[in-house]
Short mmCIF file of C-alpha atoms in Angstrom, two decimals:
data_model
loop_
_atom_site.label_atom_id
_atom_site.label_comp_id
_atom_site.label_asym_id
_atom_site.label_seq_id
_atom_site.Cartn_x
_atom_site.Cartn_y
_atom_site.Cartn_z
CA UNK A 1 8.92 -260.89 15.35
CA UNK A 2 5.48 -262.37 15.20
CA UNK A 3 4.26 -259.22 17.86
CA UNK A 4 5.50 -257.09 14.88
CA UNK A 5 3.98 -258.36 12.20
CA UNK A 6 0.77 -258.76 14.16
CA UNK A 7 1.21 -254.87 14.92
CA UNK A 8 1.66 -253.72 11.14
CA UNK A 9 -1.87 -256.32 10.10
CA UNK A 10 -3.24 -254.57 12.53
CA UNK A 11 -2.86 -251.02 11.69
CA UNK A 12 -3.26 -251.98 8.10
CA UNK A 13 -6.91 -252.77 8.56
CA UNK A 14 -7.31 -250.20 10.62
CA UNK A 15 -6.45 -248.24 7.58
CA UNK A 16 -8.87 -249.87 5.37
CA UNK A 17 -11.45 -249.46 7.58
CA UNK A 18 -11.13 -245.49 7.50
CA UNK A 19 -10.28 -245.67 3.27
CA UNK A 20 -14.06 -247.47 3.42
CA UNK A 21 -15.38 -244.66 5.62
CA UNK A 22 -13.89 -241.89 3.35
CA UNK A 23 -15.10 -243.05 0.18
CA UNK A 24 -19.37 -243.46 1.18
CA UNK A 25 -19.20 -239.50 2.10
CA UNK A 26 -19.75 -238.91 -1.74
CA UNK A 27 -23.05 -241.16 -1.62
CA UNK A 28 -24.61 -239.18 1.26
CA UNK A 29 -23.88 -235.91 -0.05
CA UNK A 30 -25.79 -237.24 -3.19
CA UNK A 31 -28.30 -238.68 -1.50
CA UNK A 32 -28.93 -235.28 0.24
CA UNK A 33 -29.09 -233.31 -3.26
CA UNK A 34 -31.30 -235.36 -4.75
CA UNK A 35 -34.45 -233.73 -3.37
CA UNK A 36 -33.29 -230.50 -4.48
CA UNK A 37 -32.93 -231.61 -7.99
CA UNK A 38 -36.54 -232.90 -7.91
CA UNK A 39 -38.39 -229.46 -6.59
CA UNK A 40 -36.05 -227.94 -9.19
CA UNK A 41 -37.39 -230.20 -12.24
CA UNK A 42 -41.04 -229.73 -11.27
CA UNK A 43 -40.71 -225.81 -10.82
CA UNK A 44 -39.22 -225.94 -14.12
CA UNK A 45 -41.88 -227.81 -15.25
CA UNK A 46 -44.40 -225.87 -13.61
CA UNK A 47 -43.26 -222.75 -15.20
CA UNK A 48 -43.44 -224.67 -18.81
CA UNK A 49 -46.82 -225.67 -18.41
CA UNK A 50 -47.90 -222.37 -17.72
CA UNK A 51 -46.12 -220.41 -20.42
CA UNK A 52 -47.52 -222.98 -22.51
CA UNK A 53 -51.16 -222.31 -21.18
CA UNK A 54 -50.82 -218.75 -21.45
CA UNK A 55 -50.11 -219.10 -25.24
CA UNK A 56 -52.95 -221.12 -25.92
CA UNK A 57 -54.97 -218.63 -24.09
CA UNK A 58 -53.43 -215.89 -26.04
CA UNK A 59 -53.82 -217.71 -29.28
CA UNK A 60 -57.26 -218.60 -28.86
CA UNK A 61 -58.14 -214.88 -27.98
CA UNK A 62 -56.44 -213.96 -30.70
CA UNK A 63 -58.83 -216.42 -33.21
CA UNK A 64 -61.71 -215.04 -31.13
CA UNK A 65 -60.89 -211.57 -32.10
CA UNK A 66 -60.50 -212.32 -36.24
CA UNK A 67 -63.52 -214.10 -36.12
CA UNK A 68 -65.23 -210.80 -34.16
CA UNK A 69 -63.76 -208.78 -36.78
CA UNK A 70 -64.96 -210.92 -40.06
CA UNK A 71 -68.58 -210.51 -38.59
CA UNK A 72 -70.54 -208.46 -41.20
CA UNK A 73 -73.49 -205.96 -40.07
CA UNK A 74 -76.02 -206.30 -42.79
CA UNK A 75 -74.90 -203.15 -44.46
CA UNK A 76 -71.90 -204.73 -45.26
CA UNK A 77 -72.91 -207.88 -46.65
CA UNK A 78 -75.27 -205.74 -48.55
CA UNK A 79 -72.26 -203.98 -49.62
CA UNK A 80 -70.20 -206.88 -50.53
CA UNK A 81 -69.57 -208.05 -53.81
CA UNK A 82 -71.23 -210.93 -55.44
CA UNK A 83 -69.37 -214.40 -55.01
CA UNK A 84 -67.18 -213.20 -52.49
CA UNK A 85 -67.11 -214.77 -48.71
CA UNK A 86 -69.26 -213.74 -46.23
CA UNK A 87 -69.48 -214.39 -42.65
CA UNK A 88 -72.62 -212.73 -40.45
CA UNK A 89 -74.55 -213.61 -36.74
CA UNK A 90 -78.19 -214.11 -37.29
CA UNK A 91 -81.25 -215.97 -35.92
CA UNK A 92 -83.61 -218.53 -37.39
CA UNK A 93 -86.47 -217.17 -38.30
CA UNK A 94 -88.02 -220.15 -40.14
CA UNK A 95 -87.14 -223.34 -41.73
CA UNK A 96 -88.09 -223.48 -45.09
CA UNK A 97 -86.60 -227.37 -45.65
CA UNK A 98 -84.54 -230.42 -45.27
CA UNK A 99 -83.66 -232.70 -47.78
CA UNK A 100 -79.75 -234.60 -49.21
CA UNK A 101 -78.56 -233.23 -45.98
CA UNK A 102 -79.26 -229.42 -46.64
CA UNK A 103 -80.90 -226.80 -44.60
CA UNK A 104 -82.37 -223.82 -46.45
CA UNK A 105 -83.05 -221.00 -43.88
CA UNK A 106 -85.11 -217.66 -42.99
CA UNK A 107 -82.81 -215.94 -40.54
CA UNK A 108 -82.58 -212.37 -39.62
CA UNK A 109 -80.51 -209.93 -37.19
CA UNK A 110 -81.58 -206.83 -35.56
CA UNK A 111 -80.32 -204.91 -38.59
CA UNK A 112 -81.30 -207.18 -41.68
CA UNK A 113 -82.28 -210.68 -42.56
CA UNK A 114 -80.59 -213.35 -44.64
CA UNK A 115 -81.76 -216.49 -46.52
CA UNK A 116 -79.63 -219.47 -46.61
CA UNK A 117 -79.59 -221.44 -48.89
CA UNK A 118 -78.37 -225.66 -48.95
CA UNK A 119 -76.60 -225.17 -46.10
CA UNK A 120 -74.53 -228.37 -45.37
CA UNK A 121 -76.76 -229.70 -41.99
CA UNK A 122 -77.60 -233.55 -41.21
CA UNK A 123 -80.95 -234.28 -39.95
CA UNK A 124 -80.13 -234.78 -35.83
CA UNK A 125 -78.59 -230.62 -36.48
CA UNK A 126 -81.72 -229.48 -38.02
CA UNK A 127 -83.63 -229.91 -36.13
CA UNK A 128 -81.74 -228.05 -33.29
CA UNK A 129 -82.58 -224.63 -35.28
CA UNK A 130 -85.47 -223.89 -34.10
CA UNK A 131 -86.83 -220.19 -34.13
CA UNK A 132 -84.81 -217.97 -32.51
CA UNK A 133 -81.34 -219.76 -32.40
CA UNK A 134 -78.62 -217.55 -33.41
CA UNK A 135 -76.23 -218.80 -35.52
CA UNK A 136 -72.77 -217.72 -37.06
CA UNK A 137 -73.11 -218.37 -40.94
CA UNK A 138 -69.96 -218.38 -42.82
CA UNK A 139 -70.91 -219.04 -47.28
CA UNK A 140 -70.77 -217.01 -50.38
CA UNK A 141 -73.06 -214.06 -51.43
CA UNK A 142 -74.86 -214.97 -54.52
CA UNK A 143 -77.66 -213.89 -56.30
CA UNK A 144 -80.58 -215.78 -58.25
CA UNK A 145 -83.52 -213.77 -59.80
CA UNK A 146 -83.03 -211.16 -57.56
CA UNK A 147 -82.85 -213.18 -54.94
CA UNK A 148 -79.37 -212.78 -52.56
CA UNK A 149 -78.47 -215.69 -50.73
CA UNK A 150 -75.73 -217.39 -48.94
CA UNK A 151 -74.84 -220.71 -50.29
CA UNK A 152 -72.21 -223.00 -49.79
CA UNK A 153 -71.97 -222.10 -46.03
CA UNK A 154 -71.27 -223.67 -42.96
CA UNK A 155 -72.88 -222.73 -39.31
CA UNK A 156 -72.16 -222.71 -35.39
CA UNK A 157 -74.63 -221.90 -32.97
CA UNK A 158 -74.05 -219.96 -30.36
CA UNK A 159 -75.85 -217.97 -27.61
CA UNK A 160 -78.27 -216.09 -27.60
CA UNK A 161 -82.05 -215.54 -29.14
CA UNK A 162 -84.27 -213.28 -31.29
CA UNK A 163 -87.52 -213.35 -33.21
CA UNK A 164 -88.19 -210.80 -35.38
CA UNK A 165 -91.58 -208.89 -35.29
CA UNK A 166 -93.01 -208.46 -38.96
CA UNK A 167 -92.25 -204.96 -40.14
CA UNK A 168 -95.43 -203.21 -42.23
CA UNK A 169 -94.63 -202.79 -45.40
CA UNK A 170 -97.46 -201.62 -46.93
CA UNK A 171 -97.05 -198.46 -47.60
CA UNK A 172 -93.53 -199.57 -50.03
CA UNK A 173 -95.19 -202.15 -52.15
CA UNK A 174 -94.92 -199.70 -54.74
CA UNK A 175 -91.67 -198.76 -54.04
CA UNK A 176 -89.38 -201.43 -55.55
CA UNK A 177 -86.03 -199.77 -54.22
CA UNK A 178 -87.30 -199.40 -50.89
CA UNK A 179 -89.15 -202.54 -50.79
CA UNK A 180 -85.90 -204.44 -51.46
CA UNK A 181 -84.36 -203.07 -48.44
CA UNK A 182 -86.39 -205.41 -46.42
CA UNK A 183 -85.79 -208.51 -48.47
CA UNK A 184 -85.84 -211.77 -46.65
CA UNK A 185 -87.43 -210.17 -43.91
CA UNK A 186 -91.03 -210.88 -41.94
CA UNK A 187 -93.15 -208.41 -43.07
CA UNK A 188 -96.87 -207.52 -43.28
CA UNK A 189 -98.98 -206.00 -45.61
CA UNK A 190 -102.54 -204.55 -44.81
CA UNK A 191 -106.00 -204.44 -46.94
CA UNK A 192 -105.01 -206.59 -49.75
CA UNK A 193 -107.65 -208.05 -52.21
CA UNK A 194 -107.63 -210.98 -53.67
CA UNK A 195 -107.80 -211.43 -57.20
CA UNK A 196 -106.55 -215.28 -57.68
CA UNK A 197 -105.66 -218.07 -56.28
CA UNK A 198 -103.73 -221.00 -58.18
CA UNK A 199 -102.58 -224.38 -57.24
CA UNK A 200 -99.31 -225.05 -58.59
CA UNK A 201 -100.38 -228.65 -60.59
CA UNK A 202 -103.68 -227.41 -60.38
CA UNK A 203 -104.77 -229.38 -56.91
CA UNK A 204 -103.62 -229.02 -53.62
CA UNK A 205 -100.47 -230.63 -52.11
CA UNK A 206 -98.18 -228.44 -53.68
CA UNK A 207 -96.95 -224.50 -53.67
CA UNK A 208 -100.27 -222.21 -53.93
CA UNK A 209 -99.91 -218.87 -55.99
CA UNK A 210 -101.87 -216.25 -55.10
CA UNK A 211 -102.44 -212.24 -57.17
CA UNK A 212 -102.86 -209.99 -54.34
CA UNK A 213 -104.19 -206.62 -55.30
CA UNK A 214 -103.52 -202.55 -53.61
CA UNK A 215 -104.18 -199.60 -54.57
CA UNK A 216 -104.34 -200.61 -58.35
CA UNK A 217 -101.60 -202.43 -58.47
CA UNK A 218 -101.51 -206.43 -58.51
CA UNK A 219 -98.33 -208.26 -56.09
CA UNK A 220 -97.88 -212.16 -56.58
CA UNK A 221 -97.76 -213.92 -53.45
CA UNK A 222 -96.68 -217.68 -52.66
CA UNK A 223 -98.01 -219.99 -50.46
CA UNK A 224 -94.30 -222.50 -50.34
CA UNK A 225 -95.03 -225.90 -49.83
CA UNK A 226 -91.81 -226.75 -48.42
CA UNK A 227 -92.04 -223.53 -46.02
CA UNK A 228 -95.98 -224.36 -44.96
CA UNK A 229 -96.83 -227.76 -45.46
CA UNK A 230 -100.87 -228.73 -46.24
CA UNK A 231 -101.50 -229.16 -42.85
CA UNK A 232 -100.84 -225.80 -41.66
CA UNK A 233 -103.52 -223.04 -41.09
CA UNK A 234 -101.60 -220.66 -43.72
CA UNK A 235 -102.00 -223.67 -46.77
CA UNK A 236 -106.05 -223.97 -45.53
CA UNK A 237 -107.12 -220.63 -45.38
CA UNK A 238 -105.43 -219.52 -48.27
CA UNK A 239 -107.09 -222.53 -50.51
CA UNK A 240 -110.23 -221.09 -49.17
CA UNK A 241 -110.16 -217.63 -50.26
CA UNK A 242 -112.22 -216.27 -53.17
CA UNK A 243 -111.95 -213.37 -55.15
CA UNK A 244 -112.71 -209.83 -54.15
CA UNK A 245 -111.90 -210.93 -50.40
CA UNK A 246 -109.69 -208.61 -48.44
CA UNK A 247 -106.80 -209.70 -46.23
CA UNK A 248 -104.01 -208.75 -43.96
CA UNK A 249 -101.22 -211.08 -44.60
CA UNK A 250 -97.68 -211.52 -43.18
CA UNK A 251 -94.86 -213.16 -44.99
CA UNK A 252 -90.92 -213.57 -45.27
CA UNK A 253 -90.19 -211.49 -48.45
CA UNK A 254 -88.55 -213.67 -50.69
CA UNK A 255 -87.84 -212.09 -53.99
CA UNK A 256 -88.00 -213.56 -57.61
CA UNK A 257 -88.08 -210.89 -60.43
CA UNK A 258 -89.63 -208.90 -58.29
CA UNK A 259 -91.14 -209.41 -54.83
CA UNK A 260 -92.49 -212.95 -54.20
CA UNK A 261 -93.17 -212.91 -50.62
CA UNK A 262 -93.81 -216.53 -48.93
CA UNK A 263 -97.07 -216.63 -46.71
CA UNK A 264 -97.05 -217.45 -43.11
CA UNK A 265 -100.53 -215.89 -41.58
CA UNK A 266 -103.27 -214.44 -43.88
CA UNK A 267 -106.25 -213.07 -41.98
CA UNK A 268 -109.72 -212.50 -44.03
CA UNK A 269 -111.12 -209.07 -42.90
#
């Protein structure tokens, strides 16, 4: 009796032995899988990151291409109306001052120039825009004595230079409507004589006004402080001239009730 009951313990753990076995086969076929799952997770992942890399590519062509296509020529910011936005590529020409934080600006493209005016721009950025740094402008066409400007703007450089050569005008001075064509440009103007010469305040250190004459006609020209400081060769020769001396003279054409061009060179013949 004790053989038998021996006999049946026996087999029973024998039984529980294989019931042990039989139940870790689960673990190892898990174990096995889980690789799989992994490679599966990062392909996934993979494929996410570059769907999601392909729309930001896509999107930021997209911007690229609206901001291409809101880029005036000059003939159509000539074109546009008064107050409305405006958005054009240029190059600094000249800087015609800094002050509260505000840039006012000479630029000018290939097919027109621009003057901008209190342009949002702290000190450290001004002086980054030096002649011949092209610029995107983005402001508001507006209009004072004749004068159109952009105002209100704001600015991002970008690649890329260009310095205009001064056009010759001389031959439209008396041709207000063809003369205003080139407004804001560099231009120069040939065998000029002088007929005055006024200190704004009446002493130097200050804008200089000077009554150009050609061809019967008399043209008031400016020597701008803020655009040629005293200690610049423009501001001395000009304080030097007397009447009935003839000049050649090159300016940005600036326009108040009429042409008001601001002096950069003036050469005595």
């Amino acid at each position: 009796m004790k053989k038998y009951i021996a006999l049946i313990l026996a087999l029973a753990m024998v039984m529980a032995f294989a019931g042990c076995g039989a139940k870790e086969e689960p673990a190892a076929t898990t174990e096995a899988s889980a690789p799989e799952t992994t490679a599966a997770a990062a392909e996934t992942a993979a494929a996410e990151t570059e769907a999601a890399a392909a729309e930001t590519t896509a999107a930021t062509e997209a911007t690229e291409t609206a901001v291409a296509a809101a880029v005036m020529t000059h003939e159509e910011f000539v074109a546009a109306e008064l107050d409305s936005q405006v958005t054009v590529e240029t190059y600094v020409q000249a800087k015609q001052g800094w002050w509260d934080n505000k840039a006012t600006l000479y630029t000018q493209a290939e097919d027109g120039a621009y003057f901008v005016y209190d342009m949002p721009c702290t000190e450290e950025e001004y002086a980054k825009l030096t002649e011949g740094t092209k610029i995107r402008v983005t402001g508001y066409k507006a209009e004072w004595e004749g004068e159109v400007e952009i105002i209100d703007a704001t600015y991002e450089i970008l690649e890329g230079s260009f310095v205009a050569e001064p056009v010759d005008v001389t031959e439209l001075m008396a041709d207000e409507a063809a003369l205003i064509a080139h407004q804001n440009e560099k231009v120069a103007v040939k065998g000029l004589t002088v007929e005055k010469v006024e200190y704004k305040n009446g002493e130097p250190g200050d804008d200089i006004y000077v009554t150009l004459g050609l061809n019967g006609a008399s043209y008031t020209f400016c020597v701008e402080f803020y655009l040629t400081g005293t200690d610049t060769e423009v501001y001395k020769t000009v304080g030097e001239l007397k009447e009935g001396d003839v000049v050649d003279v090159e300016a940005f054409l600036y326009w108040y009730a009429g042409p008001n061009a601001h002096l950069t060179q003036v050469t005595v013949q």
